[in-house]
Each structure stands twice: as C-alpha cells, then as structure tokens.
Amino acid sequence: MTSFDEIYDRAAKRKGGEAALEDMLAGSTVLDGPALGAIPDDRWLSQASRMVFSAGFNWRVVENKWPAHEVAFENFVPGAIANFPDERLHELASDASIIRHGAKIKSVQDNALWFLRVADEYGSFGAMVGQWPVTDFIGLTAKMKKEGTRLGGTTGQYFLRFMGVPSFMATKSVEAALKQFGIIDKGLSTKSGQVEAQAAFNGWMDETGRSLTDLSRVVAMSIDA
C-alpha cells in the first residue's frame, strides 16, 4: 500500500508547502464519541435535512433560507415532526419561505421517524453515531442509506462531515487519487471500492495518528482530478 508520507508530500507540493497544507487542515472540525453523543438530535436532524435540501441545489440559497426552515420544521425536534399531519406537509410544500420540494419535505418526517427508532435503541441518534467505530465508517454510511431517507452517497457523507464525525468522502478527487495510488480498482460507489478504501484509511490512521477527516482531505488535495 502507498505510504501516506508520499501522498502527504504530493499534497503539500500542490498546496504551497507543508505549512500551507497544515493551515488548511486546521479548519477541520473533528469530534470524539462523547462530544458527538452530546449533540441534541434536533441538531442532527437539522443538518441531515439541510444536506438533503442542498443536494442538486444552490447551497447559498439553502443557507439563506435555512432560518425559515428552522421555523417551519419547529427547530427539527424529531418528536414534533414525526407527528405532522399530512395537511401540514402539504402546507409546507406551498410555503414560499422555504424550498418547496415535496419529496424533500417528506424526507424530513421520514428521517424524524427513523431518528426516533434509533433513539429507542441507542438512547439518541448522536449516541449511535458517537459509539460507531471510526474504522467502520462505510458501515455507518451504509446504515444511513438503508434506513434513512435520501441520505445515501455524498449527501450522507457531507452530513456526517459537517457534524464533526471523522469521515472520508467519496468525491471525484478522493476516488481518482485512490485509483491512481492503486488502492481501489472500482469506484467508491461499489462495495468492494468502499471496503478497500476503508482498509487503506484504517492503515493510514495507524501509520500517522491523523483523523479520518484529515486523511481524506489530504488524499483529495494530492492530485488534480
């Protein structure tokens, strides 16, 4: 397997040296298990919903409208949204203050119901994420894709990354780098590619002591994709 030192050196050269690269990495937010578990579930649902609404849409528009979404969805408290009647969802689909996308609006309620089921098992959604092994990030994303609504692919990965979960992204840059370094043969949308990538990142975590998030960012910056 390619040494991470080699990947790091390539990223540093592309970004203007080690100091410049480390400055970029300093912007990462990476939380440990207890800190993730302490985040209230309404904040998890808010960020998950924000990523769903952002998928395929202008992120700046979503950002500008997000305060209105907080009001419309009662601050994303899962128990409240789970009990929205159909009439309320229809009203939201006509609310000009938010993004009027019926399927995405319905996904908020679907995910609220899922969050409640997770909370029944783990105590809270945050507790579940906080307990999940960082060495099985692909297992966590697979769970979100299977049990959540519209949380597969990079939508779910961005959700976790923005919440501070140690994560690697299946972006074009990361995928291209992993292929170039001979880590994966197929894309990161395939199970085999995910397993190979996870194994490589686990090895690099042991090698460097760096977080999964920083490793992913360095890999992404190591090549022109």
Coordinates of C-alpha atoms in Angstrom, one line a residue:
M1 CA 0.0 0.0 0.0
T2 CA 1.2 3.5 -0.8
S3 CA 2.8 5.2 2.2
F4 CA 0.8 8.2 3.4
D5 CA 4.1 10.2 3.6
E6 CA 4.2 10.0 -0.2
I7 CA 0.6 11.2 -0.5
Y8 CA 1.2 13.9 2.0
D9 CA 4.3 15.2 0.2
R10 CA 2.4 15.4 -3.1
A11 CA -0.5 17.3 -1.4
A12 CA 2.0 19.7 0.2
K13 CA 3.7 20.4 -3.1
R14 CA 0.4 21.2 -4.7
K15 CA -0.7 23.5 -1.9
G16 CA 2.4 25.5 -1.4
G17 CA 4.3 23.6 1.2
E18 CA 3.6 21.8 4.5
A19 CA 2.8 24.9 6.4
A20 CA 0.1 25.9 3.9
L21 CA -1.3 22.4 3.9
E22 CA -1.4 22.2 7.7
D23 CA -3.2 25.6 7.8
M24 CA -5.9 24.1 5.5
L25 CA -6.2 21.0 7.7
A26 CA -6.6 23.2 10.8
G27 CA -10.0 24.2 9.6
S28 CA -11.4 20.7 10.0
T29 CA -13.8 20.0 12.9
V30 CA -13.4 16.5 14.2
L31 CA -15.2 15.5 17.4
D32 CA -14.8 12.4 19.6
G33 CA -17.5 10.0 20.5
P34 CA -18.7 11.7 23.7
A35 CA -18.8 15.1 22.0
L36 CA -20.9 13.6 19.2
G37 CA -23.2 11.9 21.6
A38 CA -23.8 15.2 23.4
I39 CA -25.2 16.9 20.3
P40 CA -29.0 17.1 20.6
D41 CA -30.9 15.1 18.0
D42 CA -32.7 18.2 16.7
R43 CA -29.3 19.5 15.5
W44 CA -28.5 16.2 13.8
L45 CA -31.9 16.2 12.0
S46 CA -31.4 19.9 11.1
Q47 CA -28.1 19.2 9.4
A48 CA -29.3 16.0 7.8
S49 CA -32.2 17.9 6.3
R50 CA -30.0 20.7 5.2
M51 CA -27.9 18.3 3.2
V52 CA -30.9 16.7 1.7
F53 CA -32.3 20.1 0.6
S54 CA -28.8 21.1 -0.7
A55 CA -28.4 18.0 -2.9
G56 CA -28.5 19.2 -6.5
F57 CA -29.4 22.7 -5.4
N58 CA -27.6 26.0 -4.9
W59 CA -26.0 25.7 -1.4
R60 CA -26.1 29.5 -0.9
V61 CA -29.8 29.6 -1.5
V62 CA -30.3 26.9 1.1
E63 CA -28.1 28.7 3.6
N64 CA -30.1 31.9 3.1
K65 CA -33.4 30.2 3.5
W66 CA -32.4 27.9 6.4
P67 CA -33.6 30.1 9.3
A68 CA -37.1 29.9 7.7
H69 CA -36.7 26.1 7.6
E70 CA -35.9 26.0 11.3
V71 CA -39.2 27.9 11.9
A72 CA -41.3 25.8 9.5
F73 CA -40.0 22.5 10.9
E74 CA -40.3 23.5 14.6
N75 CA -36.5 23.5 15.1
F76 CA -36.3 20.0 13.8
V77 CA -37.3 18.3 17.0
P78 CA -37.9 14.7 15.8
G79 CA -40.9 14.0 18.1
A80 CA -42.7 17.1 16.8
I81 CA -42.1 16.5 13.1
A82 CA -43.0 12.8 13.4
N83 CA -46.5 13.9 14.3
F84 CA -47.0 16.4 11.5
P85 CA -50.3 15.5 9.8
D86 CA -50.4 15.2 6.0
E87 CA -52.1 18.6 5.8
R88 CA -49.1 20.2 7.5
L89 CA -46.7 18.7 4.9
H90 CA -48.9 19.9 2.1
E91 CA -48.9 23.4 3.6
L92 CA -45.1 23.3 3.8
A93 CA -44.9 22.3 0.1
S94 CA -46.6 25.6 -0.7
D95 CA -44.6 27.8 1.8
A96 CA -42.6 30.3 -0.2
S97 CA -40.3 31.0 2.7
I98 CA -38.7 27.5 2.3
I99 CA -37.6 25.3 -0.6
R100 CA -40.8 23.9 -2.0
H101 CA -39.8 20.3 -2.9
G102 CA -42.4 17.9 -1.8
A103 CA -40.2 14.8 -1.7
K104 CA -37.5 16.5 0.3
I105 CA -40.1 17.9 2.7
K106 CA -41.5 14.5 3.3
S107 CA -38.0 13.1 3.8
V108 CA -37.7 15.3 6.9
Q109 CA -40.6 13.5 8.5
D110 CA -39.3 10.1 7.4
N111 CA -35.9 10.8 8.9
A112 CA -37.5 12.1 12.1
L113 CA -39.3 8.8 12.5
W114 CA -36.0 7.0 11.8
F115 CA -34.2 9.1 14.4
L116 CA -36.8 8.1 17.0
R117 CA -36.3 4.5 16.2
V118 CA -32.6 4.9 16.6
A119 CA -33.1 6.7 19.9
D120 CA -35.2 3.8 21.2
E121 CA -32.2 1.5 20.5
Y122 CA -29.2 3.7 21.4
G123 CA -30.6 6.5 23.6
S124 CA -30.2 9.1 20.9
F125 CA -29.1 9.5 17.3
G126 CA -26.0 11.2 18.5
A127 CA -25.2 8.4 20.8
M128 CA -25.4 5.9 18.0
V129 CA -23.0 7.9 15.8
G130 CA -20.7 8.5 18.8
Q131 CA -20.5 4.8 19.5
W132 CA -19.9 3.8 15.9
P133 CA -16.3 2.6 15.2
V134 CA -14.3 5.1 13.1
T135 CA -12.7 2.1 11.4
D136 CA -16.2 1.2 10.0
F137 CA -17.2 4.5 8.5
I138 CA -18.6 2.7 5.5
G139 CA -20.9 0.7 7.8
L140 CA -22.3 3.9 9.2
T141 CA -22.9 5.4 5.7
A142 CA -24.5 2.1 4.6
K143 CA -26.9 2.2 7.6
M144 CA -27.9 5.8 6.7
K145 CA -28.5 4.8 3.1
K146 CA -30.6 1.8 4.0
E147 CA -32.6 3.1 7.0
G148 CA -32.6 6.9 6.3
T149 CA -34.3 8.7 3.5
R150 CA -32.2 10.5 0.8
L151 CA -29.1 10.1 3.0
G152 CA -27.0 7.9 0.7
G153 CA -23.9 8.8 -1.2
T154 CA -22.2 12.1 -0.6
T155 CA -25.3 13.7 0.9
G156 CA -24.9 11.5 4.0
Q157 CA -21.2 11.9 4.0
Y158 CA -21.4 15.7 4.0
F159 CA -24.0 15.5 6.7
L160 CA -21.6 13.5 9.0
R161 CA -18.5 15.6 8.0
F162 CA -20.3 18.9 8.9
M163 CA -21.4 17.4 12.3
G164 CA -17.7 16.7 13.1
V165 CA -17.8 12.9 12.5
P166 CA -14.4 11.5 11.4
S167 CA -15.1 10.7 7.8
F168 CA -13.8 10.1 4.3
M169 CA -15.6 11.5 1.3
A170 CA -16.4 9.7 -2.0
T171 CA -15.7 12.8 -4.0
K172 CA -14.2 12.7 -7.5
S173 CA -10.9 13.8 -6.2
V174 CA -10.7 11.2 -3.5
E175 CA -11.8 8.4 -5.8
A176 CA -9.3 9.5 -8.5
A177 CA -6.5 9.6 -6.0
L178 CA -7.3 6.2 -4.6
K179 CA -7.4 4.7 -8.1
Q180 CA -4.1 6.4 -9.0
F181 CA -2.4 5.1 -5.9
G182 CA -3.7 1.6 -6.6
I183 CA -5.9 1.4 -3.6
I184 CA -9.1 0.7 -5.4
D185 CA -9.9 -0.8 -8.7
K186 CA -13.6 0.1 -8.9
G187 CA -15.4 3.3 -7.9
L188 CA -16.3 4.3 -4.4
S189 CA -19.9 3.7 -5.2
T190 CA -19.2 0.0 -5.2
K191 CA -19.0 -2.2 -2.1
S192 CA -15.5 -3.5 -3.0
G193 CA -14.2 0.0 -3.5
Q194 CA -15.6 1.1 -0.2
V195 CA -14.0 -1.8 1.6
E196 CA -10.6 -1.3 0.0
A197 CA -10.8 2.4 0.8
Q198 CA -11.7 1.8 4.4
A199 CA -8.9 -0.6 4.8
A200 CA -6.4 1.9 3.4
F201 CA -7.6 4.7 5.6
N202 CA -7.5 2.5 8.6
G203 CA -3.9 1.7 7.9
W204 CA -3.1 5.4 7.4
M205 CA -4.8 6.2 10.7
D206 CA -2.5 3.7 12.4
E207 CA 0.5 5.0 10.5
T208 CA 0.0 8.7 11.1
G209 CA -2.3 9.2 14.1
R210 CA -4.3 11.6 12.0
S211 CA -8.0 11.7 11.9
L212 CA -10.0 10.1 9.1
T213 CA -11.2 13.5 8.0
D214 CA -7.7 15.0 7.7
L215 CA -6.5 11.9 5.8
S216 CA -9.4 12.2 3.4
R217 CA -8.7 15.9 2.8
V218 CA -5.0 15.2 2.1
V219 CA -5.8 12.5 -0.3
A220 CA -8.2 14.8 -2.1
M221 CA -5.6 17.5 -2.4
S222 CA -2.8 15.2 -3.6
I223 CA -3.9 15.2 -7.3
D224 CA -5.6 17.2 -9.9
A225 CA -9.0 15.5 -10.5

